[in-house]
Amino acid sequence: MERLGTSARTESRVYLTGGATAVLHEWRPQTVDIDLSLEPEQDAVLRAIPRLKEALHVNVELATPAPFIPELPGWRDRSAFEATHGRLHFYHYDFYAQALSKIHRSLPKDLEDVSAMLDRSLTERVFACSHA
């Protein structure tokens, strides 16, 4: 986050998801990749990502839960602040959206992540029923 923050020329938000959230919230000691998104995108930051991948020997991907679930209303407001470095403000992408996308995929590691989110009160179980 610090290194990426030095590349920003203007203010932007970086949304972390997946393994980055798991490591920063300490339910996993490491991750094989860092998934993030940038709003608004900046060429300088996007150009810095490949250099960081090389220097840190980690895969960095532009990714959000959006390919797996529809965008949830209010997700930006629910995204939890993590840190500011330079002109970049880092947030954890809405935990509910992360959990729903992980449930949708249902890989064992994803379901473990959802359980960890529940254990840490980052999300809560919500049941919806409708009667016709």
N, CA, C and O of each residue as an XYZ file, in Angstrom:
528
protein
N       0.831     -1.192      0.000
C       0.000      0.000      0.000
C       0.873      1.253      0.000
O       0.590      2.219     -0.709
N       1.948      1.224      0.811
C       2.831      2.387      0.856
C       3.471      2.648     -0.493
O       3.491      3.785     -0.964
N       3.994      1.605     -1.119
C       4.659      1.777     -2.415
C       3.676      2.240     -3.490
O       4.006      3.104     -4.302
N       2.499      1.681     -3.498
C       1.506      2.080     -4.494
C       1.082      3.529     -4.264
O       0.856      4.277     -5.215
N       0.977      3.917     -2.999
C       0.594      5.285     -2.662
C       1.562      6.330     -3.187
O       1.152      7.449     -3.494
N       2.827      5.990     -3.294
C       3.800      6.969     -3.799
C       3.627      7.254     -5.284
O       4.127      8.263     -5.781
N       2.924      6.377     -5.998
C       2.759      6.563     -7.443
C       1.556      7.432     -7.809
O       1.447      7.886     -8.948
N       0.657      7.664     -6.861
C      -0.580      8.396     -7.159
C      -0.319      9.883     -7.357
O       0.391     10.512     -6.572
N      -0.894     10.428     -8.403
C      -0.779     11.860     -8.695
C      -1.998     12.634     -8.214
O      -1.920     13.835     -7.954
N      -3.128     11.937     -8.096
C      -4.381     12.542     -7.627
C      -5.032     11.607     -6.608
O      -4.603     10.466     -6.439
N      -6.063     12.098     -5.938
C      -6.784     11.305     -4.946
C      -7.555     10.169     -5.628
O      -8.212     10.379     -6.648
N      -7.470      8.985     -5.062
C      -8.247      7.841     -5.522
C      -8.510      6.923     -4.339
O      -7.832      6.977     -3.313
N      -9.510      6.084     -4.517
C      -9.797      5.021     -3.555
C      -9.343      3.699     -4.150
O      -9.558      3.420     -5.329
N      -8.715      2.898     -3.315
C      -8.345      1.540     -3.691
C      -9.185      0.616     -2.829
O      -9.200      0.727     -1.603
N      -9.889     -0.302     -3.491
C     -10.723     -1.280     -2.785
C     -10.021     -2.625     -2.826
O      -9.769     -3.174     -3.898
N      -9.708     -3.150     -1.648
C      -9.058     -4.447     -1.507
C     -10.127     -5.517     -1.309
O     -11.160     -5.267     -0.687
N      -9.878     -6.687     -1.833
C     -10.832     -7.776     -1.676
C     -10.090     -9.109     -1.605
O      -8.907     -9.189     -1.937
N     -10.782    -10.136     -1.178
C     -10.211    -11.489     -1.172
C      -9.075    -11.658     -0.192
O      -9.189    -11.305      0.981
N      -7.962    -12.211     -0.693
C      -6.824    -12.532      0.158
C      -6.213    -11.337      0.864
O      -5.719    -11.466      1.984
N      -6.241    -10.172      0.223
C      -5.709     -8.973      0.877
C      -6.498     -8.658      2.139
O      -5.917     -8.325      3.173
N      -7.815     -8.764      2.056
C      -8.656     -8.557      3.240
C      -8.366     -9.614      4.292
O      -8.270     -9.306      5.480
N      -8.228    -10.862      3.854
C      -7.968    -11.965      4.789
C      -6.663    -11.763      5.564
O      -6.607    -12.006      6.770
N      -5.628    -11.322      4.871
C      -4.327    -11.107      5.534
C      -4.390     -9.906      6.470
O      -3.922     -9.986      7.606
N      -4.959     -8.799      6.010
C      -5.004     -7.592      6.833
C      -5.913     -7.753      8.056
O      -5.701     -7.096      9.075
N      -6.917     -8.618      7.958
C      -7.785     -8.885      9.110
C      -7.354    -10.141      9.868
O      -8.037    -10.596     10.785
N      -6.217    -10.687      9.469
C      -5.486    -11.722     10.194
C      -6.214    -13.053     10.362
O      -6.044    -13.717     11.384
N      -7.022    -13.454      9.380
C      -7.520    -14.821      9.459
C      -6.732    -15.746      8.540
O      -6.924    -16.962      8.560
N      -5.842    -15.162      7.731
C      -4.899    -15.938      6.925
C      -3.542    -15.268      7.056
O      -3.465    -14.040      7.063
N      -2.462    -16.052      7.160
C      -1.129    -15.439      7.289
C      -0.566    -14.920      5.974
O       0.329    -14.074      5.979
N      -1.079    -15.414      4.842
C      -0.556    -14.992      3.548
C      -1.611    -15.198      2.469
O      -2.634    -15.846      2.687
N      -1.334    -14.629      1.300
C      -2.209    -14.789      0.145
C      -1.341    -14.949     -1.092
O      -0.204    -14.481     -1.136
N      -1.897    -15.618     -2.099
C      -1.137    -15.802     -3.336
C      -1.304    -14.624     -4.277
O      -0.518    -14.448     -5.208
N      -2.338    -13.809     -4.032
C      -2.534    -12.645     -4.885
C      -3.230    -11.526     -4.124
O      -3.840    -11.736     -3.075
N      -3.117    -10.348     -4.682
C      -3.770     -9.174     -4.116
C      -4.771     -8.680     -5.157
O      -4.400     -8.249     -6.248
N      -6.046     -8.756     -4.791
C      -7.110     -8.266     -5.671
C      -7.497     -6.870     -5.227
O      -7.738     -6.620     -4.046
N      -7.554     -5.962     -6.195
C      -7.914     -4.588     -5.869
C      -8.621     -3.939     -7.039
O      -8.568     -4.426     -8.169
N      -9.282     -2.835     -6.751
C      -9.842     -1.972     -7.794
C      -9.529     -0.541     -7.411
O      -9.289     -0.239     -6.241
N      -9.530      0.334     -8.392
C      -9.104      1.719     -8.208
C     -10.173      2.652     -8.762
O     -10.587      2.515     -9.913
N     -10.622      3.609     -7.935
C     -11.620      4.610     -8.364
C     -11.169      5.998     -7.967
O     -10.943      6.239     -6.781
N     -11.029      6.915     -8.895
C     -10.955      6.660    -10.327
C      -9.599      6.072    -10.673
O      -8.630      6.223     -9.929
N      -9.548      5.401    -11.813
C      -8.286      4.823    -12.255
C      -7.296      5.928    -12.607
O      -7.678      6.993    -13.092
N      -6.027      5.657    -12.354
C      -4.940      6.581    -12.685
C      -3.871      5.806    -13.433
O      -3.453      4.733    -12.997
N      -3.429      6.348    -14.555
C      -2.394      5.673    -15.335
C      -1.126      5.426    -14.519
O      -0.521      4.358    -14.616
N      -0.728      6.405    -13.722
C       0.512      6.256    -12.947
C       0.421      5.088    -11.972
O       1.388      4.346    -11.796
N      -0.724      4.925    -11.345
C      -0.907      3.820    -10.395
C      -0.979      2.498    -11.147
O      -0.365      1.516    -10.729
N      -1.715      2.461    -12.243
C      -1.827      1.235    -13.030
C      -0.458      0.801    -13.576
O      -0.172     -0.393    -13.659
N       0.377      1.764    -13.945
C       1.723      1.435    -14.422
C       2.622      0.953    -13.281
O       3.564      0.196    -13.517
N       2.343      1.380    -12.056
C       3.154      0.965    -10.909
C       2.870     -0.480    -10.488
O       3.730     -1.131     -9.894
N       1.696     -0.971    -10.784
C       1.314     -2.320    -10.336
C       2.260     -3.398    -10.874
O       2.709     -4.228    -10.083
N       2.588     -3.437    -12.166
C       3.524     -4.480    -12.628
C       4.893     -4.406    -11.944
O       5.504     -5.440    -11.672
N       5.373     -3.199    -11.668
C       6.656     -3.063    -10.967
C       6.560     -3.631     -9.549
O       7.495     -4.272     -9.069
N       5.437     -3.397     -8.887
C       5.246     -3.940     -7.540
C       5.156     -5.462     -7.562
O       5.702     -6.136     -6.689
N       4.467     -5.995     -8.559
C       4.363     -7.450     -8.695
C       5.753     -8.073     -8.761
O       6.029     -9.078     -8.107
N       6.622     -7.458     -9.561
C       7.990     -7.959     -9.714
C       8.789     -7.823     -8.419
O       9.449     -8.766     -7.984
N       8.721     -6.649     -7.815
C       9.526     -6.378     -6.617
C       9.078     -7.220     -5.415
O       9.910     -7.667     -4.626
N       7.790     -7.430     -5.282
C       7.260     -8.138     -4.111
C       6.994     -9.618     -4.360
O       6.642    -10.354     -3.439
N       7.162    -10.051     -5.606
C       6.912    -11.450     -5.975
C       5.509    -11.896     -5.566
O       5.324    -12.948     -4.954
N       4.537    -11.073     -5.917
C       3.143    -11.382     -5.619
C       2.299    -10.996     -6.830
O       2.610    -10.034     -7.532
N       1.257    -11.733     -7.063
C       0.365    -11.417     -8.165
C      -0.626    -10.349     -7.715
O      -1.247    -10.488     -6.661
N      -0.779     -9.291     -8.496
C      -1.747     -8.231     -8.210
C      -2.719     -8.194     -9.372
O      -2.315     -8.078    -10.529
N      -4.007     -8.294     -9.059
C      -5.021     -8.302    -10.101
C      -6.067     -7.238     -9.834
O      -6.414     -6.958     -8.686
N      -6.562     -6.650    -10.911
C      -7.689     -5.727    -10.805
C      -8.947     -6.584    -10.768
O      -9.344     -7.170    -11.776
N      -9.566     -6.650     -9.599
C     -10.720     -7.540     -9.436
C     -11.637     -7.034     -8.330
O     -11.195     -6.395     -7.375
N     -12.914     -7.332     -8.480
C     -13.937     -7.054     -7.471
C     -14.919     -8.222     -7.456
O     -14.816     -9.116     -8.296
N     -15.858     -8.235     -6.529
C     -16.892     -9.273     -6.556
C     -17.865     -9.147     -7.736
O     -18.656    -10.060     -7.975
N     -17.820     -8.040     -8.471
C     -18.795     -7.766     -9.532
C     -18.991     -8.882    -10.564
O     -20.126     -9.088    -10.994
N     -17.960     -9.609    -10.983
C     -18.229    -10.670    -11.955
C     -19.086    -11.815    -11.397
O     -19.671    -12.580    -12.164
N     -19.158    -11.933    -10.077
C     -19.852    -13.058     -9.457
C     -21.256    -12.711     -8.975
O     -22.142    -13.565     -8.957
N     -21.455    -11.452     -8.583
C     -22.763    -11.034     -8.072
C     -23.087     -9.639     -8.608
O     -22.178     -8.894     -8.973
N     -24.361     -9.280     -8.659
C     -24.687     -7.897     -9.052
C     -24.141     -6.907     -8.019
O     -24.002     -7.241     -6.842
N     -23.837     -5.701     -8.465
C     -23.346     -4.662     -7.554
C     -24.411     -4.392     -6.494
O     -25.576     -4.171     -6.825
N     -24.016     -4.409     -5.229
C     -24.960     -4.177     -4.130
C     -25.123     -2.678     -3.888
O     -24.131     -1.954     -3.810
N     -26.366     -2.207     -3.768
C     -26.567     -0.787     -3.457
C     -25.861     -0.426     -2.148
O     -25.927     -1.176     -1.174
N     -25.190      0.718     -2.134
C     -24.527      1.206     -0.921
C     -23.207      0.535     -0.596
O     -22.686      0.712      0.506
N     -22.647     -0.238     -1.534
C     -21.417     -0.962     -1.213
C     -20.265     -0.020     -0.858
O     -19.442     -0.354     -0.005
N     -20.193      1.139     -1.490
C     -19.091      2.068     -1.190
C     -19.177      2.567      0.258
O     -18.162      2.692      0.943
N     -20.393      2.845      0.709
C     -20.583      3.320      2.091
C     -20.239      2.247      3.114
O     -19.813      2.566      4.224
N     -20.417      0.982      2.753
C     -20.117     -0.120      3.673
C     -18.663     -0.576      3.585
O     -18.231     -1.397      4.394
N     -17.909     -0.066      2.631
C     -16.510     -0.469      2.498
C     -15.699      0.130      3.648
O     -15.730      1.338      3.882
N     -14.983     -0.725      4.351
C     -14.279     -0.334      5.577
C     -12.915      0.286      5.265
O     -12.119     -0.281      4.517
N     -12.663      1.445      5.844
C     -11.390      2.142      5.671
C     -10.264      1.338      6.300
O     -10.408      0.801      7.399
N      -9.137      1.260      5.594
C      -7.947      0.573      6.107
C      -6.810      1.556      6.362
O      -6.245      1.562      7.455
N      -6.459      2.395      5.373
C      -5.297      3.278      5.533
C      -5.248      4.281      4.385
O      -5.896      4.106      3.352
N      -4.459      5.342      4.594
C      -4.150      6.287      3.530
C      -2.640      6.317      3.356
O      -1.890      6.442      4.324
N      -2.207      6.199      2.106
C      -0.791      6.307      1.759
C      -0.713      7.223      0.550
O      -1.268      6.931     -0.509
N      -0.011      8.339      0.731
C       0.042      9.327     -0.343
C      -1.370      9.812     -0.634
O      -2.104     10.220      0.266
N      -1.729      9.760     -1.886
C      -3.064     10.215     -2.288
C      -4.036      9.062     -2.490
O      -5.123      9.240     -3.040
N      -3.632      7.876     -2.038
C      -4.517      6.720     -2.157
C      -5.128      6.386     -0.805
O      -4.440      6.305      0.212
N      -6.425      6.196     -0.828
C      -7.179      5.823      0.366
C      -7.634      4.384      0.172
O      -8.377      4.075     -0.760
N      -7.184      3.513      1.057
C      -7.424      2.080      0.925
C      -8.621      1.661      1.778
O      -8.734      2.017      2.951
N      -9.497      0.903      1.156
C     -10.714      0.387      1.797
C     -10.828     -1.096      1.500
O     -10.318     -1.583      0.491
N     -11.507     -1.811      2.395
C     -11.887     -3.188      2.105
C     -13.235     -3.130      1.401
O     -14.200     -2.571      1.923
N     -13.288     -3.713      0.213
C     -14.541     -3.763     -0.535
C     -15.611     -4.344      0.396
O     -15.342     -5.277      1.152
N     -16.797     -3.797      0.337
C     -17.945     -4.200      1.150
C     -17.883     -5.685      1.528
O     -17.890     -6.555      0.657
N     -17.824     -5.962      2.824
C     -17.709     -7.337      3.296
C     -18.908     -8.194      2.876
O     -18.749     -9.388      2.620
N     -20.105     -7.600      2.803
C     -21.273     -8.368      2.369
C     -21.113     -8.799      0.917
O     -21.428     -9.939      0.574
N     -20.631     -7.911      0.065
C     -20.411     -8.264     -1.335
C     -19.322     -9.334     -1.445
O     -19.445    -10.273     -2.230
N     -18.263     -9.187     -0.657
C     -17.214    -10.209     -0.680
C     -17.779    -11.557     -0.252
O     -17.525    -12.573     -0.899
N     -18.546    -11.568      0.836
C     -19.106    -12.827      1.337
C     -20.051    -13.456      0.318
O     -19.986    -14.661      0.073
N     -20.923    -12.654     -0.273
C     -21.862    -13.202     -1.258
C     -21.132    -13.779     -2.472
O     -21.521    -14.830     -2.983
N     -20.095    -13.113     -2.930
C     -19.363    -13.641     -4.088
C     -18.650    -14.943     -3.724
O     -18.554    -15.852     -4.549
N     -18.153    -15.032     -2.496
C     -17.499    -16.257     -2.050
C     -18.504    -17.396     -1.885
O     -18.204    -18.541     -2.222
N     -19.677    -17.090     -1.374
C     -20.724    -18.106     -1.260
C     -21.143    -18.575     -2.651
O     -21.361    -19.767     -2.872
N     -21.252    -17.642     -3.578
C     -21.616    -17.993     -4.947
C     -20.605    -18.976     -5.553
O     -20.995    -19.951     -6.195
N     -19.306    -18.716     -5.349
C     -18.278    -19.611     -5.895
C     -18.218    -20.914     -5.113
O     -18.025    -21.982     -5.695
N     -18.383    -20.832     -3.791
C     -18.424    -21.997     -2.894
C     -17.181    -22.880     -2.918
O     -17.274    -24.083     -2.674
N     -16.039    -22.307     -3.205
C     -14.795    -23.068     -3.058
C     -14.512    -23.232     -1.564
O     -14.892    -22.365     -0.777
N     -13.858    -24.316     -1.153
C     -13.606    -24.513      0.286
C     -12.942    -23.303      0.963
O     -13.359    -22.904      2.051
N     -11.916    -22.715      0.331
C     -11.238    -21.562      0.932
C     -12.198    -20.368      1.034
O     -12.161    -19.623      2.013
N     -13.052    -20.190      0.025
C     -14.031    -19.101      0.055
C     -14.996    -19.268      1.227
O     -15.303    -18.298      1.920
N     -15.468    -20.476      1.449
C     -16.404    -20.716      2.557
C     -15.715    -20.540      3.905
O     -16.338    -20.092      4.868
N     -14.437    -20.891      3.977
C     -13.668    -20.621      5.199
C     -13.554    -19.117      5.430
O     -13.646    -18.657      6.568
N     -13.357    -18.356      4.367
C     -13.279    -16.893      4.480
C     -14.595    -16.310      4.996
O     -14.592    -15.421      5.847
N     -15.708    -16.808      4.485
C     -17.012    -16.311      4.949
C     -17.183    -16.615      6.428
O     -17.657    -15.768      7.186
N     -16.805    -17.802      6.840
C     -16.879    -18.152      8.262
C     -16.011    -17.212      9.101
O     -16.426    -16.783     10.177
N     -14.815    -16.892      8.616
C     -13.930    -15.964      9.333
C     -14.539    -14.568      9.407
O     -14.422    -13.897     10.432
N     -15.190    -14.121      8.328
C     -15.852    -12.811      8.347
C     -16.961    -12.788      9.398
O     -17.121    -11.803     10.119
N     -17.716    -13.869      9.479
C     -18.781    -13.954     10.484
C     -18.189    -13.966     11.892
O     -18.679    -13.267     12.779
N     -17.135    -14.759     12.100
C     -16.486    -14.841     13.414
C     -15.962    -13.488     13.886
O     -15.942    -13.210     15.085
N     -15.537    -12.645     12.942
C     -14.986    -11.328     13.271
C     -16.031    -10.218     13.212
O     -15.694     -9.039     13.321
N     -17.279    -10.588     13.042
C     -18.406     -9.635     12.963
C     -18.235     -8.621     11.832
O     -18.705     -7.488     11.934
N     -17.562     -9.031     10.755
C     -17.445     -8.168      9.581
C     -18.724     -8.239      8.747
O     -19.057     -7.306      8.015
N     -19.423     -9.347      8.871
C     -20.743     -9.528      8.267
C     -21.608    -10.222      9.304
O     -21.124    -10.665     10.346
N     -22.867    -10.306      9.008
C     -23.757    -11.087      9.865
C     -24.670    -11.903      8.977
O     -24.893    -11.570      7.813
N     -25.195    -12.974      9.543
C     -26.112    -13.802      8.787
C     -27.405    -13.041      8.585
O     -27.982    -12.501      9.529
N     -27.851    -13.008      7.344
C     -29.104    -12.345      7.013
C     -29.942    -13.345      6.218
O     -29.510    -13.870      5.191
N     -31.127    -13.588      6.711
C     -32.020    -14.501      6.026
C     -33.212    -13.722      5.531
O     -33.801    -12.930      6.266
N     -33.561    -13.948      4.290
C     -34.725    -13.274      3.721
C     -35.738    -14.328      3.283
O     -35.392    -15.298      2.609
N     -36.947    -14.131      3.664
C     -38.027    -15.031      3.277
C     -39.155    -14.196      2.717
O     -39.436    -13.099      3.198
N     -39.781    -14.718      1.718
C     -40.958    -14.024      1.201
C     -42.109    -15.012      1.150
O     -41.926    -16.190      0.847
N     -43.258    -14.528      1.443
C     -44.451    -15.349      1.402
C     -45.302    -14.876      0.247
O     -45.678    -13.706      0.173
N     -45.601    -15.783     -0.644
C     -46.413    -15.438     -1.833
C     -47.878    -15.363     -1.481
O     -48.707    -15.087     -2.348
